[in-house]
Short mmCIF file of C-alpha atoms in Angstrom, two decimals:
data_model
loop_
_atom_site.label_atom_id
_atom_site.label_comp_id
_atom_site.label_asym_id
_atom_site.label_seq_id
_atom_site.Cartn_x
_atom_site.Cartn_y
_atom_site.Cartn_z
CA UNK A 272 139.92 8.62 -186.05
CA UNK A 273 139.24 6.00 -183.45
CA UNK A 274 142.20 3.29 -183.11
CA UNK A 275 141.91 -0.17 -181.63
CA UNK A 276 145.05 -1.73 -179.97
CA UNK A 277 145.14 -5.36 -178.81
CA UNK A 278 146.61 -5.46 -175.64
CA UNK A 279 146.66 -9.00 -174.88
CA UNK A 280 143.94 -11.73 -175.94
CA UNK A 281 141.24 -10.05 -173.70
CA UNK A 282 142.10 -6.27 -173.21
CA UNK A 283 141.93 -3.85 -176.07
CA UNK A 284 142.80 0.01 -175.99
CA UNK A 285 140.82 2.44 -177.61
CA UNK A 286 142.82 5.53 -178.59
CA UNK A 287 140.57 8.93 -179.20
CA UNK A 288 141.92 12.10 -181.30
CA UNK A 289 139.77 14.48 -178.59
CA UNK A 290 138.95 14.31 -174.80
CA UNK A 291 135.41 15.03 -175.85
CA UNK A 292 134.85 12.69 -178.37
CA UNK A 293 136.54 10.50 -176.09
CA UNK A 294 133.88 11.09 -172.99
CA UNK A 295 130.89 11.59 -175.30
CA UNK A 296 131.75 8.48 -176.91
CA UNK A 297 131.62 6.49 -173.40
CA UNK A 298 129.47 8.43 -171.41
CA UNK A 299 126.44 6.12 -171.35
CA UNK A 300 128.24 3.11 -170.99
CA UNK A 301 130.44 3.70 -167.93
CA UNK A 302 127.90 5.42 -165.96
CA UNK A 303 125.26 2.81 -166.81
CA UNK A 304 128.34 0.26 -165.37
CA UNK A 305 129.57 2.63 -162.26
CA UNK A 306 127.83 5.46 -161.29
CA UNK A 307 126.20 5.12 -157.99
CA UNK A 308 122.82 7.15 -159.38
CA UNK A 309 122.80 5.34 -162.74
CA UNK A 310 124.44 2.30 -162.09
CA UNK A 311 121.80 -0.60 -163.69
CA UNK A 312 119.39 1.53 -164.94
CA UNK A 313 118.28 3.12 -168.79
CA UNK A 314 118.93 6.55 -169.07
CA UNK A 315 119.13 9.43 -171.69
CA UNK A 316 122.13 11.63 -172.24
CA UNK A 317 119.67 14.64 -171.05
CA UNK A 318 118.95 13.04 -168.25
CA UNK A 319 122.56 12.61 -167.29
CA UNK A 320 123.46 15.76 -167.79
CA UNK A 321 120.85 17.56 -166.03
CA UNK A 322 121.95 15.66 -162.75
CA UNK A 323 126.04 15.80 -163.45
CA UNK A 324 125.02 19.69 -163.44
CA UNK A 325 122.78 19.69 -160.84
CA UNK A 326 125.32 17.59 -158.31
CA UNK A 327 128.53 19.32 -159.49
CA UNK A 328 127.22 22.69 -160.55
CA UNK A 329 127.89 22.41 -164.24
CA UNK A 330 127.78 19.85 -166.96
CA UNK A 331 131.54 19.84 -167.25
CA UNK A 332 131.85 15.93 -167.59
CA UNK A 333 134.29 16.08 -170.63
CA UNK A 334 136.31 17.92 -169.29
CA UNK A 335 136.47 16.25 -166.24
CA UNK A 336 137.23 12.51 -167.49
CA UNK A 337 139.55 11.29 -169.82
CA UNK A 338 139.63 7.84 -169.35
CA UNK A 339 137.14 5.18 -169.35
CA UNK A 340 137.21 1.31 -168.93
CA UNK A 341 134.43 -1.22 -168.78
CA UNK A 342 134.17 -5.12 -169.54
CA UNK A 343 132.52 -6.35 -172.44
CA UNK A 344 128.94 -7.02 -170.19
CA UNK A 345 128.51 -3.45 -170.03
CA UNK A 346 127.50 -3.28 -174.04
CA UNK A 347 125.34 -5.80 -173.69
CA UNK A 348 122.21 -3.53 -172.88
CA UNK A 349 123.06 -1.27 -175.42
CA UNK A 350 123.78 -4.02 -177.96
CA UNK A 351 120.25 -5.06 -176.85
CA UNK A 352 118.35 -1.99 -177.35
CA UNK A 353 117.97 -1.17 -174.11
CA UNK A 354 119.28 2.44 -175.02
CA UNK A 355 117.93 2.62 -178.18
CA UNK A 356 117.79 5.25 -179.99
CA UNK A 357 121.86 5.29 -179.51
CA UNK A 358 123.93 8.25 -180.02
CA UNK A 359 125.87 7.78 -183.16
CA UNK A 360 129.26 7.77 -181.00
CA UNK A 361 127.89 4.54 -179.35
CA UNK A 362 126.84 2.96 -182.57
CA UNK A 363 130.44 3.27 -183.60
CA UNK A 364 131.75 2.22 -180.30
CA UNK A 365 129.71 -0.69 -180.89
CA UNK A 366 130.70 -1.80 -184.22
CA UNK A 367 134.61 -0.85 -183.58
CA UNK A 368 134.12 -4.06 -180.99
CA UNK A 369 132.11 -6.12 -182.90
CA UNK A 370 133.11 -9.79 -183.26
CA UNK A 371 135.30 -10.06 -180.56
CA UNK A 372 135.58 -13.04 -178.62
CA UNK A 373 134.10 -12.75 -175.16
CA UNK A 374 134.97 -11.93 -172.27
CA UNK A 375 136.78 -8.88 -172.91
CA UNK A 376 137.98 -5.47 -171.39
CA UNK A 377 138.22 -2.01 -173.06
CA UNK A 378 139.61 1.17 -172.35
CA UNK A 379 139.32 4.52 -174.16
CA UNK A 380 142.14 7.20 -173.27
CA UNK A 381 143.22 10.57 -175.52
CA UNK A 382 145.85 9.74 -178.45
CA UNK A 383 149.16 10.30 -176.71
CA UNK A 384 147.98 10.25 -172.90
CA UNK A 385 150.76 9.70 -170.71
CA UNK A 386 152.33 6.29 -168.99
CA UNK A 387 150.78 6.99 -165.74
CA UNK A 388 147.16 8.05 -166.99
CA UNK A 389 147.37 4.83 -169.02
CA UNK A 390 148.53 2.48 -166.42
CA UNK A 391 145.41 3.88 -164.26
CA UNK A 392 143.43 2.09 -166.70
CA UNK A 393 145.04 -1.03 -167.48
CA UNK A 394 145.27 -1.88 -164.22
CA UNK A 395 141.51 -1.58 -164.09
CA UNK A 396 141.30 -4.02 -167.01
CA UNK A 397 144.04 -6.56 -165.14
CA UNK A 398 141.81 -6.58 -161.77
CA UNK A 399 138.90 -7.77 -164.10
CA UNK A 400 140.19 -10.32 -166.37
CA UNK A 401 143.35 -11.81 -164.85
CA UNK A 402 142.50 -13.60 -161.36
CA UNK A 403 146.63 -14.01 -160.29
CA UNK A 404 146.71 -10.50 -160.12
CA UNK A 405 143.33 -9.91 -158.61
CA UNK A 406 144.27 -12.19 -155.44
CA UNK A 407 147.80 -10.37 -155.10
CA UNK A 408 146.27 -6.74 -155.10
CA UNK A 409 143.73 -8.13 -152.71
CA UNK A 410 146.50 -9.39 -150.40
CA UNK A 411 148.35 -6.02 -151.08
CA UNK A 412 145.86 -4.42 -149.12
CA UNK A 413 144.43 -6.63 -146.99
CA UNK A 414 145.19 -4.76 -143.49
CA UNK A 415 145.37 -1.17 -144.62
CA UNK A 416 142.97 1.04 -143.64
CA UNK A 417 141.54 2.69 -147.37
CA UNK A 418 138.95 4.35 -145.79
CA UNK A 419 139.60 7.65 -146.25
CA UNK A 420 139.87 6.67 -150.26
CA UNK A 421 137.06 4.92 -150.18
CA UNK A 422 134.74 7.84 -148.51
CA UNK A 423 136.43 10.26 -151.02
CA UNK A 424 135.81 7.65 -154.42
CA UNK A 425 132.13 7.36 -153.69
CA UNK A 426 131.81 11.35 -153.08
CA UNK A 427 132.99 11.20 -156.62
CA UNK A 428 130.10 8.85 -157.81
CA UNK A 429 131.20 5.63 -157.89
CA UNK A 430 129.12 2.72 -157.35
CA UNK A 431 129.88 0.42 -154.30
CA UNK A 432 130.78 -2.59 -156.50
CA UNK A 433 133.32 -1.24 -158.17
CA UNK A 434 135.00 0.81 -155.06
CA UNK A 435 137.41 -1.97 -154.15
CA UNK A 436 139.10 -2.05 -158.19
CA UNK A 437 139.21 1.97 -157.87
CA UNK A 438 140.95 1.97 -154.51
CA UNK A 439 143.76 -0.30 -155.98
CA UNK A 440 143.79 1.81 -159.55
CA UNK A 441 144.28 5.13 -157.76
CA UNK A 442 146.67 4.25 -155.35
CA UNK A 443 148.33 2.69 -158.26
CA UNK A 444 148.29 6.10 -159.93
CA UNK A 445 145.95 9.18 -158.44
CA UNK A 446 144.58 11.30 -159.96
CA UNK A 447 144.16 14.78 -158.42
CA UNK A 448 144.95 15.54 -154.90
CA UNK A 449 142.58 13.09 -153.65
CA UNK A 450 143.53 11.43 -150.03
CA UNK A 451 145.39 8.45 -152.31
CA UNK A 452 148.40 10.64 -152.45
CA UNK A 453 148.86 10.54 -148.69
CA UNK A 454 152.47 9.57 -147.67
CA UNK A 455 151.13 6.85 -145.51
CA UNK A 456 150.08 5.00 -148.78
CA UNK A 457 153.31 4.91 -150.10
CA UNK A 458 154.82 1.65 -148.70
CA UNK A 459 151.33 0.33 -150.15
CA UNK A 460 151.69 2.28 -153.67
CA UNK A 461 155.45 0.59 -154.10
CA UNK A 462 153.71 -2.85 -153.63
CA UNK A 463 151.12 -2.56 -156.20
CA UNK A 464 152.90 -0.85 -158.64
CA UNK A 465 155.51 -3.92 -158.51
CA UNK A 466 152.55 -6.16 -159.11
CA UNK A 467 151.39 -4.24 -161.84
CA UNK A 468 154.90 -4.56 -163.56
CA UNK A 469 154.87 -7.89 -163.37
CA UNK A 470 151.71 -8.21 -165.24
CA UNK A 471 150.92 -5.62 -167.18
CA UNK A 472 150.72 -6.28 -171.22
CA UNK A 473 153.34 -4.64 -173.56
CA UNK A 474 152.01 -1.00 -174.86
CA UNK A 475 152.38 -0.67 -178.83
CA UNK A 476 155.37 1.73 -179.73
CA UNK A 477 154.84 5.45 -179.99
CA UNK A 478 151.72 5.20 -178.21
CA UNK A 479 152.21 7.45 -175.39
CA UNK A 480 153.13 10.98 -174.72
CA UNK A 481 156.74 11.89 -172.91
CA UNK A 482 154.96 13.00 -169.87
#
């Protein structure tokens, strides 16, 4: 069973029983929003997967992501049959959301992820829809040289517009051993992770894992 959680009056959480309902669920929709060969354009889930395997060697994409965010404008071509015929996972995803007032964020994590996976993608949702805390990550960073992140986060596939909110999320908390974990990032981490806490919603109880 899918849940919804309200996590303030424009950012709702998602919470998935599987990883793989979880990614198949979302595929579509964040790739259409981020990846750098899809980004903008109408795709089928064939399609998708016969370049994920082509460029990584296998189609292992739900088992490589569990966690997905996207604002409320990346439905929209789905809700406008853009992608039609949908998969029945994004007809659900669809009508879980419907009637929501607009603008709004959503992210989609495993039932009982853990406190730093989740706060990965909140802050995601916080860059997007609250501007205070844009303009103090933005002044977090100003004068630190990312570029080694930034080389390594569109290697992964990300598209170039949304490069600057994954630099801040993953130095917030990586994922991996990507070149975020460097100790020369950590004066920079310590920043944004204060800025997060002052901003980030309250979770629901019991929501998370222990780890």
């Amino acid at each position: 069973m899918i849940v919804r959680h309200q996590l303030s009056t424009s950012i709702h959480l998602l919470t998935f029983p599987t990883q793989y309902l979880l990614a198949a669920t979302f595929l579509r929709i964040q790739e259409h929003y981020e990846s750098t060969r899809f980004h903008g354009r109408v795709f089928t889930l064939e399609q998708f997967m016969d370049w994920y395997a082509e460029r990584f060697g296998a189609f292992t994409y739900c088992e490589d992501w569990s966690g997905f965010n996207v604002p409320s404008s990346a439905l929209t071509p789905f809700r406008d049959g853009r992608f039609d015929p949908l998969l029945q996972k994004e007809r659900r995803l669809l009508t879980l959301l419907s009637g929501l007032p607009e603008p709004f964020y959503v992210i989609g994590v495993v039932r009982g992820a853990s406190a730093g996976h989740l706060r990965h993608e909140v802050a995601h949702a916080l860059f997007h829809v609250v501007a205070d805390y844009r303009r103090e990550v933005r002044r977090a960073i100003r004068g630190v040289d990312t570029r080694t992140i930034r080389r390594h986060l569109k290697a992964m596939g990300y598209a170039a517009h949304v490069i600057e909110d994954e630099v801040h999320a993953y130095l917030i908390e990586p994922s991996g051993r990507g070149p975020e974990r460097a100790r020369a990032f950590a004066p920079l981490r310590r920043a944004l992770r204060a800025i997060y806490a002052r901003y980030a919603p309250p979770l629901p109880p019991g929501l998370l894992s222990r780890a």
